[in-house]
């Protein structure tokens, strides 16, 4: 069975040493997050997922979810008990507001838990993960009565939530939805229609499920300006909080998918189900984006999480499997063969993985800090800056993070050779599970368009300029005796220069040719990912270099950090130029063929 | 159900127009391959796979193979009948020698059929595909009696063959094998041991299976210098060609795999089975490499084949699925949304796929021509040159071809969005099937080491110098009024320059640091792939440009070729620089960490 141990040492590094969470203790909501507390939460969270959640990953994939003849859905063996323990321990409430029953810790800690859960068992993690999106929407847009009725139980995890957007003929283009919401004259609506691909659509983990459903009211404008958001509980909730009648929502079927078999991806049928409008009619898209943005960061973290889980198993195999000899002569002459970790090409895959994973963990944690600061920094200017950065980087974390998560899982499967292709060993599950993250919550091509079509231009390019300023300052303060720091700073400045050039190219060309923007979007997103990772590696190299100068504790840990930083500089950064040239290639060859030339 | 139509127009282009097979008609074995004949064989082959083989792909994946309580193995519904039609029509004999019952056509035609079969149904294609390796080994190394006894029936397809190399503890490092061969004093050996991952290990497609098995004789040297190759037929073959006793070889189990479910990947138990030595004792490795090299080209073609099949389905979806509007304004205002092929990012994926596929088809066909010329060219010098080129490019076609096949299948699945993740639509099967090709017949990291550790240095670098000369001459003869040709030539020269620099870097550094060779091997292989594809696109651009100047026939076809050639120049070629810098980065960060630093 695959191994998994939550990477608590590295999490403590990024939380305590890299972003130094404790240094924000003067801000509201950060006071409690002392290093002692975060250390113990991280270690305890690690123990919980190692012991309770990870052992259900492979078995959950094999068994999948079951829809019974009565329409009820059950999750794989062990999920229900594990979820009960998760709720009991309050793991879902780490970063939720205290006023709503949460623990009020920074989002940094919530992200940590999301990563650990998704690494241990992505299919399981999606049950509470999807609820987070629904919670965010209700926190922002729900009426006081709706918040009081649903949020405490949702935050505690006693109820879960779903996001119902997609229909058979519409995914990305939500203006096309056909689900209808007829006002009933009593403040409720009758919701009718079919939704597909609904993750965690139904299951046996908890007593109620709060569906958030996009639908159209009579006479609503065609287009995304005519969609509204509704609460449709599986069981109606009485004023005293007890559960009432079963609502007219049912599971038509569970989809057969490439992966995440442990999560029930449902076709949901709404047959005049009772729903309550969230916010105003025809303003559903804004609420949907609140759900989405929370979910997108969570999906980016899934990319990191699958990379980490698969990496651990590749390392274990590379240390144990013996095949061939080191190119420099036998490493263990007394054995018939050396462990395959002696082979440079195996190492290449492991080092690429490690450099992505640790850099991405830093980026997600730094991103989570921006989420916190966007709410809680001392000045409006600081809050604005944090919000700019995380808005800009959300599609990058989602798109680049999940692309690299899949690539990493594939590489780690490759380390296992033929044994990686055999289902029992679990390496193919990491690949199959990682694959969905590139698709759902906005396919990665949509993330790229969100980045270049919306985020880049907003407020006159304020966000990207702030990112450049952040990078420039980080590079400018890299005068170090340590040649590794100097190398990373030099290569980051160069890579960032390519990103600046690509940005300028868009400014000069994309107004005249909108297709040029679309044609370069994906390369631009990847380029931003490479550069953002580099920013994290420069910060990391500085911390590691300073630690090595100050103490002999954990020497190997910090030396490895410096080496990974150099690996970024030598093996990731060179791609920046190629990606820039792809942007500058424009749309000519991309859009040059008439559509019918493809049909031939 | 997924669609598939064999791409006969493009095959006819590469066979007739690009390599101009007919122009070799003065050489022995090429005479019969007139354009009329090849055109009709290509079209007929296309019809056969479209109608008989492709419809069994998705159902074969769903059903898989079955091992029955009596140990017998059956293939998915329809495979047996389809294989009978394949044998009856003689499709497996296209390129086999006439003396052995084959049709004696050039390998170019055999490769074409391998591609079509693998596109239509990779799991099915592997049954005759694996036999090709066994046939090659017997043609080269079998005794006259062995050849007479086994080859005619194997070539006709009435018997199939397998390659038994891997054991649980040894895959790449064949020196570790434990299967024993005890001489019986009567010219036969008793073979005992367990082999795993044996593709097409047993099945119901034909009356006998000729296993080629690597084993060690008593007292053989430890290491790969102590392995011998044996023929172990499922049923012993009497002198008169009839089948005799069932041999002591049985299927322990069928592996549960990520993909290629329609092929029976078996654990094979040899319990004192009767075997006959092929060639000499302890010389099994050489015979194994003959099998391997044939198989490696076939596996490279599988990468192309899965890319093609997935591409066709992505195109069909992109033309039909409506979602959103073109960035330049509604393309079909009378509809509620435009087909997604209007979106530049969808086009990007389709154009990347098309540029890889058509370039790779050209490369495989040109490679097949080199195989033919290595045997049949007029002079020893020409035969040598052809052999040098195909030996050099075999690991590139296998490694780069299957990496890109998997990437393309993944991208094509991405075009389908969430629907691509649903099993019934078949897009995930292309990804899962394409995945194995990166692993088997030598994992791609092994291909990279074969390229830089063996092929590059052989004969003082003669082969790579010939490739450079070929490219330089092609670029030098690109004076064209057509700016597309000039652009491709310019970018190919630049990319080839990076490959030259990387080659020089190896020459200067790899002797002193063997790990530097291993650390750069994969990037070098990919770089050679990018450049080789560019050589094909330059040749293609010239043919297309000349055709457009000469005739108005098929204008759209040739214009599309020129556009894809430019797409290579603008979007593939820029990676050459980054890959060169990866080579030049050496082994420092790759080998810098002590092994125990990974275990932490």
CSV table of C-alpha atoms in Angstrom, one decimal, chain B residues 32-219:
chain,number,residue,atom,x,y,z
B,32,UNK,CA,6.6,-3.5,-56.4
B,33,UNK,CA,5.9,-0.5,-54.2
B,34,UNK,CA,4.5,1.7,-56.9
B,35,UNK,CA,2.3,4.7,-56.0
B,36,UNK,CA,-0.8,2.9,-57.3
B,37,UNK,CA,-0.1,-0.1,-55.1
B,38,UNK,CA,0.8,1.9,-52.0
B,39,UNK,CA,-2.2,4.1,-52.4
B,40,UNK,CA,-4.5,1.2,-52.6
B,41,UNK,CA,-2.9,-0.7,-49.7
B,42,UNK,CA,-3.1,2.5,-47.5
B,43,UNK,CA,-6.8,3.0,-48.3
B,44,UNK,CA,-7.6,-0.6,-47.8
B,45,UNK,CA,-5.7,-0.8,-44.5
B,46,UNK,CA,-7.6,2.3,-43.4
B,47,UNK,CA,-11.0,0.7,-44.2
B,48,UNK,CA,-10.0,-2.4,-42.4
B,49,UNK,CA,-9.0,-0.8,-39.1
B,50,UNK,CA,-11.9,1.7,-39.3
B,51,UNK,CA,-14.5,-1.1,-39.7
B,52,UNK,CA,-13.0,-4.1,-37.9
B,53,UNK,CA,-10.6,-3.0,-35.2
B,54,UNK,CA,-11.6,0.5,-34.0
B,55,UNK,CA,-15.1,-0.5,-32.9
B,56,UNK,CA,-13.6,-2.9,-30.3
B,57,UNK,CA,-11.4,-0.3,-28.6
B,58,UNK,CA,-13.7,1.1,-25.9
B,59,UNK,CA,-15.5,-2.2,-25.3
B,60,UNK,CA,-12.2,-4.0,-25.0
B,61,UNK,CA,-11.1,-1.5,-22.3
B,62,UNK,CA,-14.3,-1.9,-20.4
B,63,UNK,CA,-14.3,-5.7,-20.5
B,64,UNK,CA,-10.6,-6.5,-20.2
B,65,UNK,CA,-9.2,-10.0,-20.4
B,66,UNK,CA,-10.2,-13.0,-18.3
B,67,UNK,CA,-8.2,-15.8,-16.8
B,68,UNK,CA,-10.5,-18.8,-16.3
B,69,UNK,CA,-10.3,-21.3,-13.5
B,70,UNK,CA,-8.6,-23.8,-15.8
B,71,UNK,CA,-5.9,-21.2,-16.4
B,72,UNK,CA,-6.9,-20.3,-19.9
B,73,UNK,CA,-7.2,-16.7,-21.0
B,74,UNK,CA,-9.8,-15.1,-23.2
B,75,UNK,CA,-9.7,-11.7,-24.8
B,76,UNK,CA,-12.6,-9.2,-25.0
B,77,UNK,CA,-15.6,-9.9,-27.1
B,78,UNK,CA,-14.9,-9.5,-30.8
B,79,UNK,CA,-11.1,-9.7,-30.6
B,80,UNK,CA,-10.9,-13.3,-31.7
B,81,UNK,CA,-13.0,-12.7,-34.8
B,82,UNK,CA,-11.3,-9.5,-35.7
B,83,UNK,CA,-7.9,-11.2,-35.4
B,84,UNK,CA,-9.0,-14.0,-37.7
B,85,UNK,CA,-10.0,-11.4,-40.3
B,86,UNK,CA,-6.6,-9.7,-39.8
B,87,UNK,CA,-4.8,-13.0,-40.5
B,88,UNK,CA,-7.0,-13.9,-43.4
B,89,UNK,CA,-6.4,-10.6,-45.1
B,90,UNK,CA,-2.6,-11.0,-44.5
B,91,UNK,CA,-2.3,-7.6,-42.9
B,92,UNK,CA,0.6,-8.8,-40.7
B,93,UNK,CA,2.6,-9.9,-43.7
B,94,UNK,CA,3.0,-6.7,-45.6
B,95,UNK,CA,6.7,-6.1,-44.9
B,96,UNK,CA,7.7,-9.7,-44.2
B,97,UNK,CA,10.2,-11.4,-46.5
B,98,UNK,CA,8.5,-13.3,-49.4
B,99,UNK,CA,10.8,-16.3,-48.8
B,100,UNK,CA,9.0,-16.7,-45.5
B,101,UNK,CA,5.5,-16.1,-46.8
B,102,UNK,CA,5.4,-12.4,-46.5
B,103,UNK,CA,4.5,-9.8,-49.2
B,104,UNK,CA,8.0,-8.3,-49.3
B,105,UNK,CA,6.8,-4.7,-49.3
B,106,UNK,CA,9.1,-2.0,-47.7
B,107,UNK,CA,9.0,-1.5,-43.9
B,108,UNK,CA,7.4,1.8,-44.7
B,109,UNK,CA,4.2,0.0,-45.4
B,110,UNK,CA,4.6,-2.2,-42.3
B,111,UNK,CA,5.0,0.9,-40.1
B,112,UNK,CA,1.9,2.4,-41.6
B,113,UNK,CA,-0.1,-0.6,-40.6
B,114,UNK,CA,1.4,-0.6,-37.1
B,115,UNK,CA,0.3,3.0,-36.7
B,116,UNK,CA,-3.3,2.4,-38.0
B,117,UNK,CA,-3.7,-0.7,-35.8
B,118,UNK,CA,-2.4,1.1,-32.7
B,119,UNK,CA,-4.6,4.1,-33.3
B,120,UNK,CA,-7.6,2.0,-33.8
B,121,UNK,CA,-7.0,-0.2,-30.7
B,122,UNK,CA,-3.6,-0.3,-29.0
B,123,UNK,CA,-4.4,-3.3,-26.8
B,124,UNK,CA,-5.4,-5.3,-29.9
B,125,UNK,CA,-2.4,-4.0,-31.9
B,126,UNK,CA,0.0,-5.4,-29.2
B,127,UNK,CA,-0.9,-9.0,-30.0
B,128,UNK,CA,0.7,-9.0,-33.4
B,129,UNK,CA,3.0,-6.1,-32.4
B,130,UNK,CA,4.8,-8.2,-29.8
B,131,UNK,CA,5.1,-11.1,-32.2
B,132,UNK,CA,7.1,-8.8,-34.5
B,133,UNK,CA,9.9,-8.6,-32.0
B,134,UNK,CA,10.0,-12.4,-31.6
B,135,UNK,CA,10.0,-12.8,-35.3
B,136,UNK,CA,12.9,-10.4,-35.7
B,137,UNK,CA,15.0,-12.3,-33.2
B,138,UNK,CA,14.3,-15.6,-34.9
B,139,UNK,CA,15.1,-14.2,-38.3
B,140,UNK,CA,18.5,-13.0,-37.0
B,141,UNK,CA,19.5,-15.7,-34.6
B,142,UNK,CA,17.3,-18.8,-35.1
B,143,UNK,CA,18.8,-21.9,-36.5
B,144,UNK,CA,17.5,-23.1,-40.0
B,145,UNK,CA,15.4,-25.7,-38.3
B,146,UNK,CA,14.0,-23.2,-35.8
B,147,UNK,CA,13.2,-20.8,-38.6
B,148,UNK,CA,11.5,-23.4,-40.7
B,149,UNK,CA,9.6,-24.7,-37.7
B,150,UNK,CA,8.3,-21.5,-36.3
B,151,UNK,CA,8.6,-18.5,-38.7
B,152,UNK,CA,6.1,-19.3,-41.5
B,153,UNK,CA,3.2,-19.7,-39.0
B,154,UNK,CA,4.4,-16.7,-37.0
B,155,UNK,CA,4.7,-14.5,-40.0
B,156,UNK,CA,1.3,-15.5,-41.3
B,157,UNK,CA,-0.1,-14.7,-37.9
B,158,UNK,CA,-1.5,-18.2,-37.2
B,159,UNK,CA,0.8,-18.3,-34.2
B,160,UNK,CA,1.8,-15.3,-32.1
B,161,UNK,CA,5.0,-14.7,-30.1
B,162,UNK,CA,5.9,-13.0,-26.8
B,163,UNK,CA,9.0,-11.5,-25.2
B,164,UNK,CA,9.7,-12.8,-21.7
B,165,UNK,CA,12.3,-10.6,-20.0
B,166,UNK,CA,11.1,-9.0,-16.9
B,167,UNK,CA,11.0,-10.7,-13.5
B,168,UNK,CA,9.6,-9.3,-10.2
B,169,UNK,CA,13.0,-8.1,-9.0
B,170,UNK,CA,14.5,-7.2,-12.4
B,171,UNK,CA,13.3,-5.1,-15.3
B,172,UNK,CA,16.0,-2.8,-16.7
B,173,UNK,CA,18.9,-4.8,-15.2
B,174,UNK,CA,18.6,-8.1,-16.9
B,175,UNK,CA,21.8,-9.4,-15.4
B,176,UNK,CA,19.7,-10.1,-12.3
B,177,UNK,CA,17.3,-12.6,-13.8
B,178,UNK,CA,16.8,-15.9,-11.9
B,179,UNK,CA,14.9,-18.0,-14.4
B,180,UNK,CA,16.9,-21.2,-14.9
B,181,UNK,CA,17.5,-23.3,-18.0
B,182,UNK,CA,18.8,-26.8,-17.2
B,183,UNK,CA,20.2,-28.8,-20.2
B,184,UNK,CA,18.3,-32.1,-20.6
B,185,UNK,CA,21.0,-33.9,-22.5
B,186,UNK,CA,18.8,-34.1,-25.6
B,187,UNK,CA,19.4,-30.7,-26.9
B,188,UNK,CA,16.5,-29.2,-25.0
B,189,UNK,CA,16.5,-27.2,-21.7
B,190,UNK,CA,14.1,-27.3,-18.8
B,191,UNK,CA,13.0,-23.7,-18.1
B,192,UNK,CA,11.9,-22.8,-14.6
B,193,UNK,CA,11.0,-19.4,-13.2
B,194,UNK,CA,8.5,-16.6,-13.1
B,195,UNK,CA,8.2,-13.8,-15.6
B,196,UNK,CA,6.0,-10.7,-15.1
B,197,UNK,CA,4.4,-8.0,-17.3
B,198,UNK,CA,4.3,-10.4,-20.3
B,199,UNK,CA,2.1,-8.6,-22.8
B,200,UNK,CA,-0.1,-11.0,-24.8
B,201,UNK,CA,1.2,-13.7,-22.5
B,202,UNK,CA,-1.7,-15.9,-23.2
B,203,UNK,CA,-5.0,-15.5,-25.1
B,204,UNK,CA,-7.5,-17.2,-27.4
B,205,UNK,CA,-6.5,-15.5,-30.6
B,206,UNK,CA,-4.5,-18.2,-32.2
B,207,UNK,CA,-3.6,-21.9,-31.9
B,208,UNK,CA,-0.1,-21.5,-30.6
B,209,UNK,CA,2.1,-19.0,-28.8
B,210,UNK,CA,5.9,-19.0,-29.2
B,211,UNK,CA,7.4,-17.5,-26.1
B,212,UNK,CA,11.0,-16.2,-26.3
B,213,UNK,CA,12.4,-16.4,-22.8
B,214,UNK,CA,15.6,-15.1,-21.2
B,215,UNK,CA,17.1,-17.5,-18.7
B,216,UNK,CA,20.4,-18.6,-17.2
B,217,UNK,CA,22.1,-21.9,-17.7
B,218,UNK,CA,24.0,-23.5,-14.8
B,219,UNK,CA,27.3,-21.8,-14.0
